[in-house]
Coordinates of C-alpha atoms in Angstrom, one line a residue:
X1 CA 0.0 0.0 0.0
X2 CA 3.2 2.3 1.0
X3 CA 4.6 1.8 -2.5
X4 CA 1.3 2.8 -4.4
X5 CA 0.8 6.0 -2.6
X6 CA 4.3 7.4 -3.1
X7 CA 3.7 6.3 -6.9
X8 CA 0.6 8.3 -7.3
X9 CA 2.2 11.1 -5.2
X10 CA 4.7 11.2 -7.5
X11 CA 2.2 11.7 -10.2
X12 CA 0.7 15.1 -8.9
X13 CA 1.1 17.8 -11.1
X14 CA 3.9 20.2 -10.6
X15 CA 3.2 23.0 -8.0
X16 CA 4.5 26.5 -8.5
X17 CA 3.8 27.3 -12.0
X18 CA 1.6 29.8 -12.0
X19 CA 3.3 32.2 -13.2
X20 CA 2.7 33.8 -16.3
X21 CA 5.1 34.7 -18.7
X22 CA 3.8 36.0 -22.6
X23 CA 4.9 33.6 -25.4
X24 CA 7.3 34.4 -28.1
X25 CA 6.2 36.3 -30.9
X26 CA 7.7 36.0 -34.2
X27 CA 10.7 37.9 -34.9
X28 CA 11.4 37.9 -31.9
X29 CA 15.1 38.3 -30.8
X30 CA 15.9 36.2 -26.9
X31 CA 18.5 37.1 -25.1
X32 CA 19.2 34.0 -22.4
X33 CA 21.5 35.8 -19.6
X34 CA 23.1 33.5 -17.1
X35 CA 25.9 31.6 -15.5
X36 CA 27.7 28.3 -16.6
X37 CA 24.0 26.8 -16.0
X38 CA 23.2 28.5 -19.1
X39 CA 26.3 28.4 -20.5
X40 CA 26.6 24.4 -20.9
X41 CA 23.4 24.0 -20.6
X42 CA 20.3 23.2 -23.0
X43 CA 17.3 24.6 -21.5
X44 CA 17.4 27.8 -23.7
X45 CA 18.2 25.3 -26.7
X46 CA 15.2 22.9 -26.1
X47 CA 12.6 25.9 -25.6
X48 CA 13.5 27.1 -29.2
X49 CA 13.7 23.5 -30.1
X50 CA 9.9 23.9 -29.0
X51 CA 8.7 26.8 -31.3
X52 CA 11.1 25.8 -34.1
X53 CA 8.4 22.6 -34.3
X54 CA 5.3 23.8 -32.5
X55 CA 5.3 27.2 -34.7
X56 CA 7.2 26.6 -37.6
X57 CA 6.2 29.7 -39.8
X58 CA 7.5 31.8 -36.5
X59 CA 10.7 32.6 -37.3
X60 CA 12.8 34.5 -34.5
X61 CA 16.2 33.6 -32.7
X62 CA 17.7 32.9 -29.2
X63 CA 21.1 33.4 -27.8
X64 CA 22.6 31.7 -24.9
X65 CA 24.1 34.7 -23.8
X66 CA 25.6 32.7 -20.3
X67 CA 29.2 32.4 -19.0
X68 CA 30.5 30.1 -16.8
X69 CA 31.4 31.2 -13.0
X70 CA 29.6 34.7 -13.8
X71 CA 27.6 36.5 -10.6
X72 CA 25.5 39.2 -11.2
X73 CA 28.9 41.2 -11.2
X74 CA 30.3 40.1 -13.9
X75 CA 26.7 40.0 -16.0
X76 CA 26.4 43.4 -15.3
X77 CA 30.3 44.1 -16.8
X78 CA 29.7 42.6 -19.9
X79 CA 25.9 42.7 -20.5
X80 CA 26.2 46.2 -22.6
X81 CA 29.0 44.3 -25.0
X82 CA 28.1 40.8 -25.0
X83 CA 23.7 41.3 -25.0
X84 CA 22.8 44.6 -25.5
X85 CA 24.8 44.7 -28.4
X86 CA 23.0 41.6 -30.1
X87 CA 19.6 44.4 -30.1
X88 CA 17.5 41.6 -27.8
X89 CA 13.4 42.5 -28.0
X90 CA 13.8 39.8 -25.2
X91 CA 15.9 39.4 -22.2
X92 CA 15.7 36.9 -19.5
X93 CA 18.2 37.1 -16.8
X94 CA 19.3 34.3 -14.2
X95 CA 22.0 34.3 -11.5
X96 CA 22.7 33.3 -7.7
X97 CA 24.6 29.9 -7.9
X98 CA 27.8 31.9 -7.6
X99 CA 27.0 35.0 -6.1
X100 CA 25.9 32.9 -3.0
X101 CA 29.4 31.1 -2.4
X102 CA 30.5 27.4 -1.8
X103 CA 32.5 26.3 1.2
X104 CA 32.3 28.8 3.7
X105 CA 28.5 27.2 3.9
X106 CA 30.4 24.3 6.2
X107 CA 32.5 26.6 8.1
X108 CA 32.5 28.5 11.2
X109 CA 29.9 30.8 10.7
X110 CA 27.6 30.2 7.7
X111 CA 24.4 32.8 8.2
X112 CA 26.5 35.8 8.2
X113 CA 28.7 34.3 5.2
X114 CA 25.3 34.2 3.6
X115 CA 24.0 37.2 4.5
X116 CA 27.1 39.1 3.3
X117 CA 27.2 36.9 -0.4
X118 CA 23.1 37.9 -0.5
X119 CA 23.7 41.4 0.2
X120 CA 26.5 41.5 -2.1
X121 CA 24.5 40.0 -5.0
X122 CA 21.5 42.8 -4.5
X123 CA 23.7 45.8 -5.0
X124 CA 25.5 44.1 -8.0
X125 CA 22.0 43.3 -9.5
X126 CA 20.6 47.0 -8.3
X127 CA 23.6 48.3 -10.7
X128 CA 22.0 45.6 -13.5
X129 CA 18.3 47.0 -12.7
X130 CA 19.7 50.5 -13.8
X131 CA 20.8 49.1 -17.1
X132 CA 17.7 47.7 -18.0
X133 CA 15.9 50.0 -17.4
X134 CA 17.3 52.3 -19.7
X135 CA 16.2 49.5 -22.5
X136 CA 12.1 50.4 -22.7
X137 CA 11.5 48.3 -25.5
X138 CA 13.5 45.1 -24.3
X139 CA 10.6 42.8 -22.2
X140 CA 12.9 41.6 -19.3
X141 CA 12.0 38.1 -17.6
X142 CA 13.4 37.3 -14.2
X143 CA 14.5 33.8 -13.6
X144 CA 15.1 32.2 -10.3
X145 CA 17.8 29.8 -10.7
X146 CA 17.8 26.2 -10.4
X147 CA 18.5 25.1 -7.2
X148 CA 21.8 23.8 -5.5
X149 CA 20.2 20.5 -4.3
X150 CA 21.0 20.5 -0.6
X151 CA 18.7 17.3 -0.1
X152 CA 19.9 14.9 -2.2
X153 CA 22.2 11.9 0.2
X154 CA 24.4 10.4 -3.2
X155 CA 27.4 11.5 -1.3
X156 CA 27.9 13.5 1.6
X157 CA 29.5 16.7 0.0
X158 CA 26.8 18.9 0.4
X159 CA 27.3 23.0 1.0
X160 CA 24.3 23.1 3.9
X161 CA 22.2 25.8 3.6
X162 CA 23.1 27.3 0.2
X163 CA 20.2 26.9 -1.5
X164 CA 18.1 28.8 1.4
X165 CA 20.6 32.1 0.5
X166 CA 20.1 31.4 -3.4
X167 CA 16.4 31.6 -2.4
X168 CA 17.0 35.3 -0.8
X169 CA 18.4 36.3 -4.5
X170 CA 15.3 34.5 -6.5
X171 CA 13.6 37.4 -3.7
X172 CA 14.8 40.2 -4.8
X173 CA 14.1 39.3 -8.2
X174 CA 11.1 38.7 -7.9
X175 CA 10.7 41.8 -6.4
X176 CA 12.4 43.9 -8.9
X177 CA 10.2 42.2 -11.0
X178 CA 6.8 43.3 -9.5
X179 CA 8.2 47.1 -9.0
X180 CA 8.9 47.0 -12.6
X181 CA 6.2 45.3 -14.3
X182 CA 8.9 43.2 -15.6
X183 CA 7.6 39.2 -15.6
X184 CA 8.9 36.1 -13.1
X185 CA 9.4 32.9 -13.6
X186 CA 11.0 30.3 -10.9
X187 CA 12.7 27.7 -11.3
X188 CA 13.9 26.5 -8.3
X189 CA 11.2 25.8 -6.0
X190 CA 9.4 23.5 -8.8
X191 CA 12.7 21.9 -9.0
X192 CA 13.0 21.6 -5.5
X193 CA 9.5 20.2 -5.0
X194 CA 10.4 17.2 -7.5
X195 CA 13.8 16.7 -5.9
X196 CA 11.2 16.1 -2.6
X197 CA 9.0 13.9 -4.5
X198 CA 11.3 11.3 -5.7
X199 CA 13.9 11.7 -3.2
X200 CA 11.2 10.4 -0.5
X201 CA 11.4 7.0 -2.7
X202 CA 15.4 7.5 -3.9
X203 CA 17.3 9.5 -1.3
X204 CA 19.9 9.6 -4.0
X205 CA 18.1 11.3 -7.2
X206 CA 18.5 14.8 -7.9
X207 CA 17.6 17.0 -11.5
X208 CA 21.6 18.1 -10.6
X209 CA 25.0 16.7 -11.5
X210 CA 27.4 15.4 -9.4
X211 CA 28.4 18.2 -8.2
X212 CA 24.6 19.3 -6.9
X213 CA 25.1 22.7 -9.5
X214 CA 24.9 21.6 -13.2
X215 CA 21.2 20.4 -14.0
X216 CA 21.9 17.6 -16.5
X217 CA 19.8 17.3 -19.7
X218 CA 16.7 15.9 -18.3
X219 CA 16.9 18.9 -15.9
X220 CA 17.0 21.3 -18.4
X221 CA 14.5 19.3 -20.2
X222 CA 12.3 20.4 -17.2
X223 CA 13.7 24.1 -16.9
X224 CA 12.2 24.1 -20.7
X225 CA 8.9 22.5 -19.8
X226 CA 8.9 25.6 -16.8
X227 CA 9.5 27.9 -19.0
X228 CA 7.1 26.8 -21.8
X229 CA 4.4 25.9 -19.0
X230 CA 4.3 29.4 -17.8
X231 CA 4.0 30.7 -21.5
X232 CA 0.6 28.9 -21.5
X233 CA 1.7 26.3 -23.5
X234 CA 0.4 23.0 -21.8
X235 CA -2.5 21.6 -23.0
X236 CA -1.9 23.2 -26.7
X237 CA -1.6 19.8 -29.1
X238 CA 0.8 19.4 -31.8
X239 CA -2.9 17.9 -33.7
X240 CA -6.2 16.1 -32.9
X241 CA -8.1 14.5 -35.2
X242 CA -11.2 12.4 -34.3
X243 CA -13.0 10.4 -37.0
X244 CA -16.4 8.5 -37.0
X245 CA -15.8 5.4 -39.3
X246 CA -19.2 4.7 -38.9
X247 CA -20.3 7.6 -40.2
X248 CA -17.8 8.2 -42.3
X249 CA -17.3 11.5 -40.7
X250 CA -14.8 14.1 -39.4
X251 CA -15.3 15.4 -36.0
X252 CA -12.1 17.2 -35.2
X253 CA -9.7 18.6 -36.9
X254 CA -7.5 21.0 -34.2
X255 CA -4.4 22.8 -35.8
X256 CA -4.6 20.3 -39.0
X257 CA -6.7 20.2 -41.9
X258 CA -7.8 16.3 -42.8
X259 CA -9.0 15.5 -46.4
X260 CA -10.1 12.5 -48.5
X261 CA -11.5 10.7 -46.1
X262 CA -12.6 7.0 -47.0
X263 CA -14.3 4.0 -45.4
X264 CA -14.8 0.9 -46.7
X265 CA -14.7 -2.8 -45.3
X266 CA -13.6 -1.5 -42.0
X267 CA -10.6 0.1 -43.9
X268 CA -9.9 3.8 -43.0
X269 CA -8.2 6.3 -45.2
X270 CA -7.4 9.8 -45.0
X271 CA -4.9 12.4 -46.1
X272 CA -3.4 14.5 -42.6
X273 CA -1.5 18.2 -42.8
X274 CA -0.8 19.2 -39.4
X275 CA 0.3 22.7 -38.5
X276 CA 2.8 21.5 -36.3
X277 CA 5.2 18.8 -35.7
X278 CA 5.5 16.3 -32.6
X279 CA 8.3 17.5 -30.0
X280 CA 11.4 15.3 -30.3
X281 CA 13.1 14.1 -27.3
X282 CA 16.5 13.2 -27.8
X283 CA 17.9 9.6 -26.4
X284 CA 21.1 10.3 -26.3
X285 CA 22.9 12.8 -23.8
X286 CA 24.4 15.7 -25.5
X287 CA 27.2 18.9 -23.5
X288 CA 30.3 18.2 -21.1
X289 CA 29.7 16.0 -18.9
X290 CA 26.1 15.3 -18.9
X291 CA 24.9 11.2 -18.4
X292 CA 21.1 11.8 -18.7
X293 CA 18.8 12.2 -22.1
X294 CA 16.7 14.6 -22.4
X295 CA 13.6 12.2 -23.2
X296 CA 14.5 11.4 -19.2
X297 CA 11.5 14.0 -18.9
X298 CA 8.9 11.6 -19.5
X299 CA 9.8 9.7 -16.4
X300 CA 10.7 12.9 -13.6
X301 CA 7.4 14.8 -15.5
X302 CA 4.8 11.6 -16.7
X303 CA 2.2 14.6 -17.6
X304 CA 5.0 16.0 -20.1
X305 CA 3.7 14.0 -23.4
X306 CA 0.0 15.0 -22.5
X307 CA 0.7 18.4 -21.6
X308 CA 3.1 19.5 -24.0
X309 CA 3.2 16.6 -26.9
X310 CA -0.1 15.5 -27.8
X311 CA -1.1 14.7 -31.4
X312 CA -4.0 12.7 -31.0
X313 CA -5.5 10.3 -33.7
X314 CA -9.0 9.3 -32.3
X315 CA -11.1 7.1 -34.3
X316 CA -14.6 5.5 -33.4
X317 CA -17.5 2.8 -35.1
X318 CA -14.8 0.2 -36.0
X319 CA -14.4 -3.4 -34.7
X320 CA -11.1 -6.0 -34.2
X321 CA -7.5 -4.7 -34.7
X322 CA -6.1 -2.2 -37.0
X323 CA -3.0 -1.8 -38.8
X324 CA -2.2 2.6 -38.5
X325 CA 0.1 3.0 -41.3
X326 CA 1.3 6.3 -42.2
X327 CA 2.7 7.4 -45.5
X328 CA 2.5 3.8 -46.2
X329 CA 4.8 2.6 -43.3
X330 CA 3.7 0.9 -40.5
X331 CA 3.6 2.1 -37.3
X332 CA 1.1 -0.3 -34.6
X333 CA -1.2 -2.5 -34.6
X334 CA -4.5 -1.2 -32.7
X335 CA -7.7 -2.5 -31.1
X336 CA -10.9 -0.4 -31.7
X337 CA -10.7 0.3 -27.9
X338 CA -7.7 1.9 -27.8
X339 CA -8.5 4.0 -31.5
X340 CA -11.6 4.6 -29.6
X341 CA -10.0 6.1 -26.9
X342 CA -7.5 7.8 -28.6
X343 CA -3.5 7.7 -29.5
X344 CA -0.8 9.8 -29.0
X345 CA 1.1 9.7 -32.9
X346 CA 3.8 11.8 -30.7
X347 CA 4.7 8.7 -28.7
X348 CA 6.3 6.6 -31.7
X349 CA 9.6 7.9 -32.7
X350 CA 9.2 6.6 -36.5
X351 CA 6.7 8.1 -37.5
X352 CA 7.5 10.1 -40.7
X353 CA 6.4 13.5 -39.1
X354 CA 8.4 12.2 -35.7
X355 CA 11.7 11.5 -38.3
X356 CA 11.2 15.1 -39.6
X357 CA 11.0 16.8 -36.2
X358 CA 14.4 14.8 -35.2
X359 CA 16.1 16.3 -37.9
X360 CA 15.1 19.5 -37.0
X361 CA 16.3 18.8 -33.3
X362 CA 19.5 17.2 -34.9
X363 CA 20.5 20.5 -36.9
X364 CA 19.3 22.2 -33.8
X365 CA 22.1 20.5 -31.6
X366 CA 24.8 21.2 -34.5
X367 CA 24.0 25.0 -34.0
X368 CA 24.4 24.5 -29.9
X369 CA 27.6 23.2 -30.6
X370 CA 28.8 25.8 -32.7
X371 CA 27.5 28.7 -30.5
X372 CA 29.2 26.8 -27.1
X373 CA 32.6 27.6 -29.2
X374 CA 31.6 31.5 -29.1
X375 CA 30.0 30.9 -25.5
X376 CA 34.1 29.7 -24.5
X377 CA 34.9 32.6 -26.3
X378 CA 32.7 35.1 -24.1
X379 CA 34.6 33.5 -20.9
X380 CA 38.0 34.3 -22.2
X381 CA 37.1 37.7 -23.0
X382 CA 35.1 38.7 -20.4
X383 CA 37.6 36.8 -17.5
X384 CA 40.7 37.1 -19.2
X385 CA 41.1 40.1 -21.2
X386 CA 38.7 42.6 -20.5
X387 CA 40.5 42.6 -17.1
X388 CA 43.8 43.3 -18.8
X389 CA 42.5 46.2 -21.0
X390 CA 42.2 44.1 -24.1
X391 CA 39.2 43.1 -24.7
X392 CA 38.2 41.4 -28.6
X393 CA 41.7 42.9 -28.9
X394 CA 42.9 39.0 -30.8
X395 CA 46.2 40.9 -31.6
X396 CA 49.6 39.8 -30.9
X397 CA 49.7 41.4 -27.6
X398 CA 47.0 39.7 -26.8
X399 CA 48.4 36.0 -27.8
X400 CA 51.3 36.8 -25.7
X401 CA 49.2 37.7 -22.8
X402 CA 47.1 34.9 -23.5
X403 CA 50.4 32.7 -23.4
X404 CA 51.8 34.1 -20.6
X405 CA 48.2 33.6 -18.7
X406 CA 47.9 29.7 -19.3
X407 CA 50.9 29.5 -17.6
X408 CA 49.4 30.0 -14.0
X409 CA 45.5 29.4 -14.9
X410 CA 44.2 26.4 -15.8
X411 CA 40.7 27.4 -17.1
X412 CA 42.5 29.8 -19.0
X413 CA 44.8 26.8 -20.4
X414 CA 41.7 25.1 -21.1
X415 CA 40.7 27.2 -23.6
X416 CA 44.0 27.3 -25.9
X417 CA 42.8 25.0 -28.8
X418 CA 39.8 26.8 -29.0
X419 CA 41.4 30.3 -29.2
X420 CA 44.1 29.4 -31.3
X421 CA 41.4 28.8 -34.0
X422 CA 38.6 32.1 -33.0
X423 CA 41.6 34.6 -32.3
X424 CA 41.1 34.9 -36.2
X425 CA 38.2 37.1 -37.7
X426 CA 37.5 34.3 -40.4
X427 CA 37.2 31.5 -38.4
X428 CA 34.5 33.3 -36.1
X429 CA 33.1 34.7 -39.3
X430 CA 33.0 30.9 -40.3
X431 CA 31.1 29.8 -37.6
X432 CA 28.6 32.5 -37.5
X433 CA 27.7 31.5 -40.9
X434 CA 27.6 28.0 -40.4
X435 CA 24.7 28.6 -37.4
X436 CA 22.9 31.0 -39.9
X437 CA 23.0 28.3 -42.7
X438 CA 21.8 26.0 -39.8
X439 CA 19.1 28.2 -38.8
X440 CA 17.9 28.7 -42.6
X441 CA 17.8 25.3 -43.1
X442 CA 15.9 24.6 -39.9
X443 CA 13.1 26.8 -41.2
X444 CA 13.2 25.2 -44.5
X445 CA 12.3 21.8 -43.3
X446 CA 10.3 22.1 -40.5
X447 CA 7.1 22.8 -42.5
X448 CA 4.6 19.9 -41.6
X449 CA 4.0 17.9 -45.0
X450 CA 0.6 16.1 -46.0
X451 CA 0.9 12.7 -44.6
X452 CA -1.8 9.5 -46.1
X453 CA -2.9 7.8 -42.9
X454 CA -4.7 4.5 -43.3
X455 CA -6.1 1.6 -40.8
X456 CA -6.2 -1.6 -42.0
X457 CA -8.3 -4.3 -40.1
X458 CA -6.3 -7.0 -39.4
X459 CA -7.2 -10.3 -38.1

């Protein structure tokens, strides 16, 4: 008895997301300010990933505009050059994990450690608040950051306490946010209320990485289903279409047009053009370091594919099993009960409107890839030169200082391969090009196509 209830607790919809932020508009230029979180990260990547297949005539762009280690200190330093200068009609803005400090947490006197890192954090972001005001026509979102997960018992390295100060920043923001009709969104408690759910059954699980910071993939799979929820996107469906073979009639036809249809000898056929396509969730686990999928989602979120991925085929007055084939390929083998009931096309991963959407997720990843070579880029700039007075200098001078640097820094060492090659004009010029091929191509391919769909009784 134990075991069921904590399974259908663990079912209960997600709590604190009610807040509202407006949807995307096309043309629309999205400005994704943050930390390493957003840095490395793919949250900002599967949202656009989202409208890229949900509204594919809505062209517009996104930039993850985060860099790694940054407090709101150092957003605030390079936010004129590195966002402002990209003419955003969007910004969203996250930061906290390292404005509120690591280690001192387990030393001698943590509250006023916190107090001091929280206080610290507020005039920094005060500073930010001046700049963006001075941008009227830039909507500004406010996002608490995903948590530090204090809870979790895989190992016993746990900061105590942080995420309570990280909590005191997502205040202020939220705050700054009311005082200037700016919009809020939170991650963190929702992410903290799941880490609670499944941790009651698995003291060990957390949305985190190892190190309790870096949200792997199926964590920012459910940053992205935060985000999109609050944009009032649950319950809108990729398609429905509902059929009365009886009748030989169309019932519904929501955000698709259906044509042709034919029924004879229990044999159903019809011609499908959707306005969408199904959300692909990727299988395998894409960035540095991350171990989870993506399609992990579907497990820590079971509402996600009704919510957020519905396409649903409904057909009644038929009898016996039925062969769904779609553009002549088939696909499953189906009782009148369950076509009765309804089925979720978005659930098989070959259909031909599923294979289309993976490519657009495929090209999708190629352009994160490309713009995490700019996004190590930004870090060297903004950590390394700007400091020294040379910043997007990539002259001689700057090589040598760049030489001299890696000698005592590490993270600067890290990034020599890289600038070796983006030090030159062309290369970055290359790579700017390739993401706006990618991008053109995305938008070429993503247009739903007319699809033959056809039930076959079998015996």
């Amino acid at each position: 008895m134990r075991k069921l209830f904590m399974f259908l607790f663990l079912l209960l919809p997600l709590s604190g997301v009610a807040q509202q932020v407006a949807p995307f508009r096309s043309g629309d230029r999205v400005a994704f300010v943050g930390n390493s979180i957003t840095d490395g990260g793919h949250y900002h990547s599967y949202i656009w990933l989202y409208y890229m297949t949900r509204f594919p005539e809505m062209r517009m762009q996104m930039f993850n505009c985060g860099v790694g280690g940054d407090t709101a200190l150092e957003i605030l330093r390079r936010i004129d050059h590195d966002v402002f200068s990209r003419k955003p009609t969007v910004l969203t803005l996250t930061f906290g994990m390292n404005d509120s400090g690591y280690f001192e947490y387990n030393g001698d006197n943590p509250q006023a450690f916190a107090d001091s890192k929280v206080s610290e954090s507020r005039r920094n972001f005060l500073e930010i608040e001046k700049k963006l005001k001075e941008h009227t026509s830039v909507r500004k979102v406010m996002i608490g950051t995903s948590p530090y997960d204090q809870t979790s018992r895989f190992n016993n390295d746990i900061f105590r306490r942080k995420n309570d100060a990280m909590r005191r920043i997502i205040a202020f923001q939220d705050s700054a946010a009311q005082a200037n009709g700016w919009e809020f969104l939170d991650f963190n408690a929702p992410m903290c209320a799941i880490h609670e759910r499944f941790q009651t059954v698995d003291s060990t699980f957390t949305l985190c990485g190892s190190d309790r910071v870096h949200p792997d993939n199926d964590g920012h799979m459910v940053m992205a289903y935060l985000f999109l929820k609050a944009q009032g996107m649950a319950g809108k469906k990729v398609a429905e279409v509902s059929v009365d073979a009886a009748r030989s009639k169309v019932l519904t036809a929501g955000n698709c047009k259906v044509t042709g249809l034919k029924v004879k000898d229990g044999k159903v056929t019809f011609d499908y053009l959707a306005h969408a396509l199904p959300y692909p969730l990727d299988t395998v686990a894409h960035g540095w370091g991350f171990t989870r999928p993506q399609s992990r989602i579907t497990k820590i979120v079971p509402e996600f594919m009704d919510e957020m991925n519905s396409e649903l085929l409904t057909v009644s007055g038929l009898s016996g099993n039925h062969l769904l084939t779609i553009d002549g390929e088939p696909i499953d083998t189906l009782t009148a009960g369950e076509l009765a009931s309804g089925v979720n096309l978005a659930a098989y991963r070959h259909t031909p409107q599923y294979r289309q959407a993976m490519t657009v997720m495929a090209l999708n990843e190629e352009r994160w890839e490309i713009e995490r070579r700019f996004r190590d880029y930004a870090w060297l700039q903004y950590n390394f030169f700007m400091k020294r007075g040379m910043l997007e200098a990539n002259d001689e001078r700057a090589a040598r200082a760049f030489r001299e640097g890696q000698k005592n820094d590490a993270w600067v060492a890290a990034k020599r391969d890289m600038y070796n090659k983006m030090i030159h004009k062309e290369v970055r010029d290359m790579y700017t090009r390739q993401m706006d091929m990618i991008v053109d191509r995305i938008y070429e391919i993503n247009r739903p196509l007319k699809r033959c769909i056809e039930l076959l009784p079998v015996e």
